[in-house]
Each structure stands twice: as structure tokens, then as C-alpha cells.
Amino acid sequence: LTKIYLIRTGLASIQIVKSGQNYELYQAGASFTLGEEALFARGNYPYNVIAVADTEVVEIPLSQAQQQLENSTEVLKKI
């Protein structure tokens, strides 16, 4: 992943694929972030995200999010 996504409006289904079948884990709405795992671990994002309603997202470059994390307080770095 090269970006983190913030849902501004709408609704998305977060799903995982097992044996070729999609399974919904949960639904996420406004103010939910997607892909933040990329800040802490490299590799593939193991989920599919599908908009289930008209959805608007904000794309945040991973490099920008990493820089903000590095500039955060020590307490936030430990979370």
C-alpha cells in the first residue's frame, strides 16, 4: 500500500477472501481509516474494501502519514 484512506462519507464493506469466497468482516463509515496497517508492517493488505453506498474518501500518502507519526509524541509512538 502506498496510501491510507479516510472515509469522509458513505459506507464500505471490509471483506476477506477464503477459498475463493468473500466474507464480510464488518462495515465502516465516516471517519474510519483503511490501510493504516501499512504504517507498521510491510506486505499486502489482506482485505478487500467495497463501497456499499455512495462513498467519498480522502487519500493520504503513506509517506505523509509516516512523517506525522514520527513527529508525534512518544506516547502516540507506543500505541
Short mmCIF file of N, CA and C in Angstrom, two decimals:
data_model
loop_
_atom_site.label_atom_id
_atom_site.label_comp_id
_atom_site.label_asym_id
_atom_site.label_seq_id
_atom_site.Cartn_x
_atom_site.Cartn_y
_atom_site.Cartn_z
N LEU A 1 0.83 -1.19 0.00
CA LEU A 1 0.00 0.00 0.00
C LEU A 1 0.87 1.24 0.00
N THR A 2 0.42 2.23 -0.73
CA THR A 2 1.14 3.49 -0.75
C THR A 2 0.31 4.62 -0.18
N LYS A 3 -0.94 4.31 0.21
CA LYS A 3 -1.83 5.33 0.74
C LYS A 3 -2.67 4.76 1.86
N ILE A 4 -3.13 5.66 2.72
CA ILE A 4 -4.13 5.35 3.73
C ILE A 4 -5.39 6.08 3.28
N TYR A 5 -6.53 5.50 3.56
CA TYR A 5 -7.79 6.09 3.12
C TYR A 5 -8.66 6.42 4.32
N LEU A 6 -9.23 7.61 4.30
CA LEU A 6 -10.16 8.06 5.33
C LEU A 6 -11.53 8.18 4.68
N ILE A 7 -12.51 7.48 5.23
CA ILE A 7 -13.87 7.57 4.69
C ILE A 7 -14.49 8.88 5.19
N ARG A 8 -14.82 9.76 4.27
CA ARG A 8 -15.48 11.03 4.64
C ARG A 8 -16.98 10.83 4.78
N THR A 9 -17.56 10.16 3.78
CA THR A 9 -18.99 9.90 3.80
C THR A 9 -19.22 8.53 3.19
N GLY A 10 -20.35 7.93 3.53
CA GLY A 10 -20.71 6.67 2.91
C GLY A 10 -20.47 5.47 3.79
N LEU A 11 -20.42 4.32 3.15
CA LEU A 11 -20.30 3.06 3.86
C LEU A 11 -19.53 2.06 3.01
N ALA A 12 -18.61 1.35 3.64
CA ALA A 12 -17.80 0.37 2.93
C ALA A 12 -17.85 -0.96 3.66
N SER A 13 -17.79 -2.03 2.90
CA SER A 13 -17.75 -3.39 3.43
C SER A 13 -16.31 -3.86 3.40
N ILE A 14 -15.78 -4.24 4.56
CA ILE A 14 -14.42 -4.77 4.65
C ILE A 14 -14.55 -6.29 4.63
N GLN A 15 -13.89 -6.91 3.65
CA GLN A 15 -14.07 -8.34 3.41
C GLN A 15 -12.72 -9.05 3.34
N ILE A 16 -12.76 -10.33 3.61
CA ILE A 16 -11.59 -11.18 3.45
C ILE A 16 -11.99 -12.32 2.52
N VAL A 17 -11.05 -12.80 1.73
CA VAL A 17 -11.33 -13.89 0.80
C VAL A 17 -10.70 -15.17 1.34
N LYS A 18 -11.53 -16.18 1.46
CA LYS A 18 -11.08 -17.51 1.89
C LYS A 18 -11.66 -18.53 0.93
N SER A 19 -10.80 -19.35 0.37
CA SER A 19 -11.23 -20.40 -0.57
C SER A 19 -12.08 -19.83 -1.70
N GLY A 20 -11.68 -18.66 -2.18
CA GLY A 20 -12.38 -18.04 -3.30
C GLY A 20 -13.70 -17.38 -2.96
N GLN A 21 -14.05 -17.35 -1.69
CA GLN A 21 -15.33 -16.79 -1.25
C GLN A 21 -15.07 -15.51 -0.44
N ASN A 22 -15.85 -14.44 -0.69
CA ASN A 22 -15.76 -13.21 0.09
C ASN A 22 -16.57 -13.34 1.37
N TYR A 23 -15.97 -12.93 2.48
CA TYR A 23 -16.66 -12.92 3.76
C TYR A 23 -16.56 -11.52 4.35
N GLU A 24 -17.69 -10.94 4.65
CA GLU A 24 -17.68 -9.60 5.24
C GLU A 24 -17.29 -9.69 6.70
N LEU A 25 -16.29 -8.90 7.08
CA LEU A 25 -15.85 -8.84 8.46
C LEU A 25 -16.63 -7.78 9.23
N TYR A 26 -16.80 -6.63 8.59
CA TYR A 26 -17.54 -5.53 9.20
C TYR A 26 -17.79 -4.46 8.15
N GLN A 27 -18.58 -3.46 8.53
CA GLN A 27 -18.81 -2.31 7.67
C GLN A 27 -18.24 -1.08 8.36
N ALA A 28 -17.71 -0.18 7.56
CA ALA A 28 -17.08 1.02 8.09
C ALA A 28 -17.71 2.25 7.45
N GLY A 29 -17.88 3.29 8.25
CA GLY A 29 -18.49 4.52 7.76
C GLY A 29 -17.58 5.71 7.96
N ALA A 30 -18.20 6.88 8.00
CA ALA A 30 -17.48 8.15 8.09
C ALA A 30 -16.49 8.14 9.26
N SER A 31 -15.33 8.71 9.01
CA SER A 31 -14.21 8.88 9.95
C SER A 31 -13.39 7.62 10.17
N PHE A 32 -13.72 6.54 9.49
CA PHE A 32 -12.95 5.30 9.62
C PHE A 32 -11.77 5.35 8.67
N THR A 33 -10.61 4.86 9.10
CA THR A 33 -9.44 4.80 8.22
C THR A 33 -9.20 3.37 7.76
N LEU A 34 -8.65 3.27 6.57
CA LEU A 34 -8.35 1.97 5.96
C LEU A 34 -6.90 1.96 5.53
N GLY A 35 -6.21 0.88 5.79
CA GLY A 35 -4.84 0.71 5.32
C GLY A 35 -3.77 1.20 6.27
N GLU A 36 -4.16 1.63 7.48
CA GLU A 36 -3.15 2.16 8.40
C GLU A 36 -2.17 1.09 8.86
N GLU A 37 -2.50 -0.17 8.63
CA GLU A 37 -1.58 -1.24 8.97
C GLU A 37 -0.25 -1.08 8.22
N ALA A 38 -0.30 -0.43 7.07
CA ALA A 38 0.90 -0.23 6.27
C ALA A 38 1.94 0.65 6.99
N LEU A 39 1.51 1.41 7.99
CA LEU A 39 2.44 2.22 8.77
C LEU A 39 3.35 1.35 9.63
N PHE A 40 2.87 0.17 10.01
CA PHE A 40 3.57 -0.64 10.99
C PHE A 40 4.13 -1.94 10.44
N ALA A 41 3.62 -2.37 9.31
CA ALA A 41 4.06 -3.64 8.73
C ALA A 41 4.05 -3.54 7.21
N ARG A 42 5.03 -4.11 6.62
CA ARG A 42 5.09 -4.15 5.16
C ARG A 42 4.38 -5.40 4.67
N GLY A 43 3.96 -5.36 3.44
CA GLY A 43 3.30 -6.54 2.88
C GLY A 43 1.97 -6.18 2.27
N ASN A 44 1.22 -7.19 1.94
CA ASN A 44 -0.07 -6.99 1.31
C ASN A 44 -1.13 -6.65 2.35
N TYR A 45 -2.10 -5.86 1.92
CA TYR A 45 -3.27 -5.57 2.74
C TYR A 45 -4.21 -6.75 2.54
N PRO A 46 -4.53 -7.51 3.58
CA PRO A 46 -5.23 -8.78 3.39
C PRO A 46 -6.74 -8.67 3.21
N TYR A 47 -7.26 -7.46 2.99
CA TYR A 47 -8.70 -7.26 2.90
C TYR A 47 -9.10 -6.64 1.58
N ASN A 48 -10.33 -6.90 1.19
CA ASN A 48 -10.96 -6.18 0.09
C ASN A 48 -11.91 -5.18 0.71
N VAL A 49 -12.03 -4.01 0.10
CA VAL A 49 -12.96 -3.00 0.58
C VAL A 49 -13.85 -2.63 -0.59
N ILE A 50 -15.15 -2.72 -0.36
CA ILE A 50 -16.13 -2.45 -1.40
C ILE A 50 -17.13 -1.43 -0.88
N ALA A 51 -17.33 -0.35 -1.61
CA ALA A 51 -18.34 0.64 -1.23
C ALA A 51 -19.72 0.01 -1.37
N VAL A 52 -20.53 0.13 -0.32
CA VAL A 52 -21.90 -0.41 -0.37
C VAL A 52 -22.93 0.72 -0.44
N ALA A 53 -22.43 1.95 -0.48
CA ALA A 53 -23.25 3.14 -0.66
C ALA A 53 -22.34 4.17 -1.32
N ASP A 54 -22.91 5.26 -1.81
CA ASP A 54 -22.07 6.32 -2.34
C ASP A 54 -21.08 6.71 -1.26
N THR A 55 -19.79 6.66 -1.58
CA THR A 55 -18.74 6.85 -0.59
C THR A 55 -17.69 7.81 -1.10
N GLU A 56 -17.29 8.73 -0.24
CA GLU A 56 -16.21 9.67 -0.57
C GLU A 56 -15.07 9.41 0.40
N VAL A 57 -13.86 9.26 -0.15
CA VAL A 57 -12.68 9.02 0.68
C VAL A 57 -11.62 10.08 0.43
N VAL A 58 -10.76 10.24 1.41
CA VAL A 58 -9.58 11.10 1.29
C VAL A 58 -8.38 10.18 1.24
N GLU A 59 -7.53 10.37 0.25
CA GLU A 59 -6.30 9.59 0.13
C GLU A 59 -5.17 10.32 0.85
N ILE A 60 -4.50 9.62 1.74
CA ILE A 60 -3.37 10.20 2.47
C ILE A 60 -2.13 9.40 2.08
N PRO A 61 -1.15 10.04 1.43
CA PRO A 61 0.06 9.31 1.06
C PRO A 61 0.72 8.70 2.30
N LEU A 62 1.15 7.47 2.17
CA LEU A 62 1.78 6.76 3.28
C LEU A 62 2.97 7.54 3.82
N SER A 63 3.75 8.15 2.95
CA SER A 63 4.92 8.92 3.40
C SER A 63 4.51 10.08 4.30
N GLN A 64 3.39 10.72 3.99
CA GLN A 64 2.90 11.82 4.82
C GLN A 64 2.44 11.31 6.18
N ALA A 65 1.74 10.20 6.21
CA ALA A 65 1.28 9.62 7.47
C ALA A 65 2.47 9.18 8.32
N GLN A 66 3.49 8.60 7.68
CA GLN A 66 4.68 8.17 8.42
C GLN A 66 5.40 9.36 9.03
N GLN A 67 5.48 10.45 8.29
CA GLN A 67 6.13 11.65 8.80
C GLN A 67 5.37 12.21 10.00
N GLN A 68 4.05 12.22 9.93
CA GLN A 68 3.26 12.70 11.07
C GLN A 68 3.44 11.80 12.28
N LEU A 69 3.51 10.50 12.06
CA LEU A 69 3.73 9.56 13.16
C LEU A 69 5.10 9.80 13.80
N GLU A 70 6.11 10.01 12.99
CA GLU A 70 7.46 10.27 13.50
C GLU A 70 7.52 11.56 14.30
N ASN A 71 6.70 12.54 13.94
CA ASN A 71 6.69 13.83 14.63
C ASN A 71 5.74 13.84 15.83
N SER A 72 5.06 12.73 16.07
CA SER A 72 4.09 12.67 17.17
C SER A 72 4.82 12.49 18.49
N THR A 73 4.08 12.59 19.56
CA THR A 73 4.66 12.43 20.90
C THR A 73 5.08 10.99 21.12
N GLU A 74 5.90 10.77 22.11
CA GLU A 74 6.36 9.42 22.46
C GLU A 74 5.20 8.49 22.81
N VAL A 75 4.17 9.01 23.44
CA VAL A 75 3.03 8.18 23.82
C VAL A 75 2.35 7.64 22.57
N LEU A 76 2.14 8.47 21.59
CA LEU A 76 1.49 8.01 20.36
C LEU A 76 2.35 7.00 19.62
N LYS A 77 3.64 7.13 19.67
CA LYS A 77 4.52 6.19 19.00
C LYS A 77 4.43 4.80 19.59
N LYS A 78 4.07 4.70 20.86
CA LYS A 78 3.99 3.41 21.53
C LYS A 78 2.66 2.71 21.33
N ILE A 79 1.69 3.42 20.82
CA ILE A 79 0.35 2.83 20.60
C ILE A 79 0.34 1.95 19.39
#
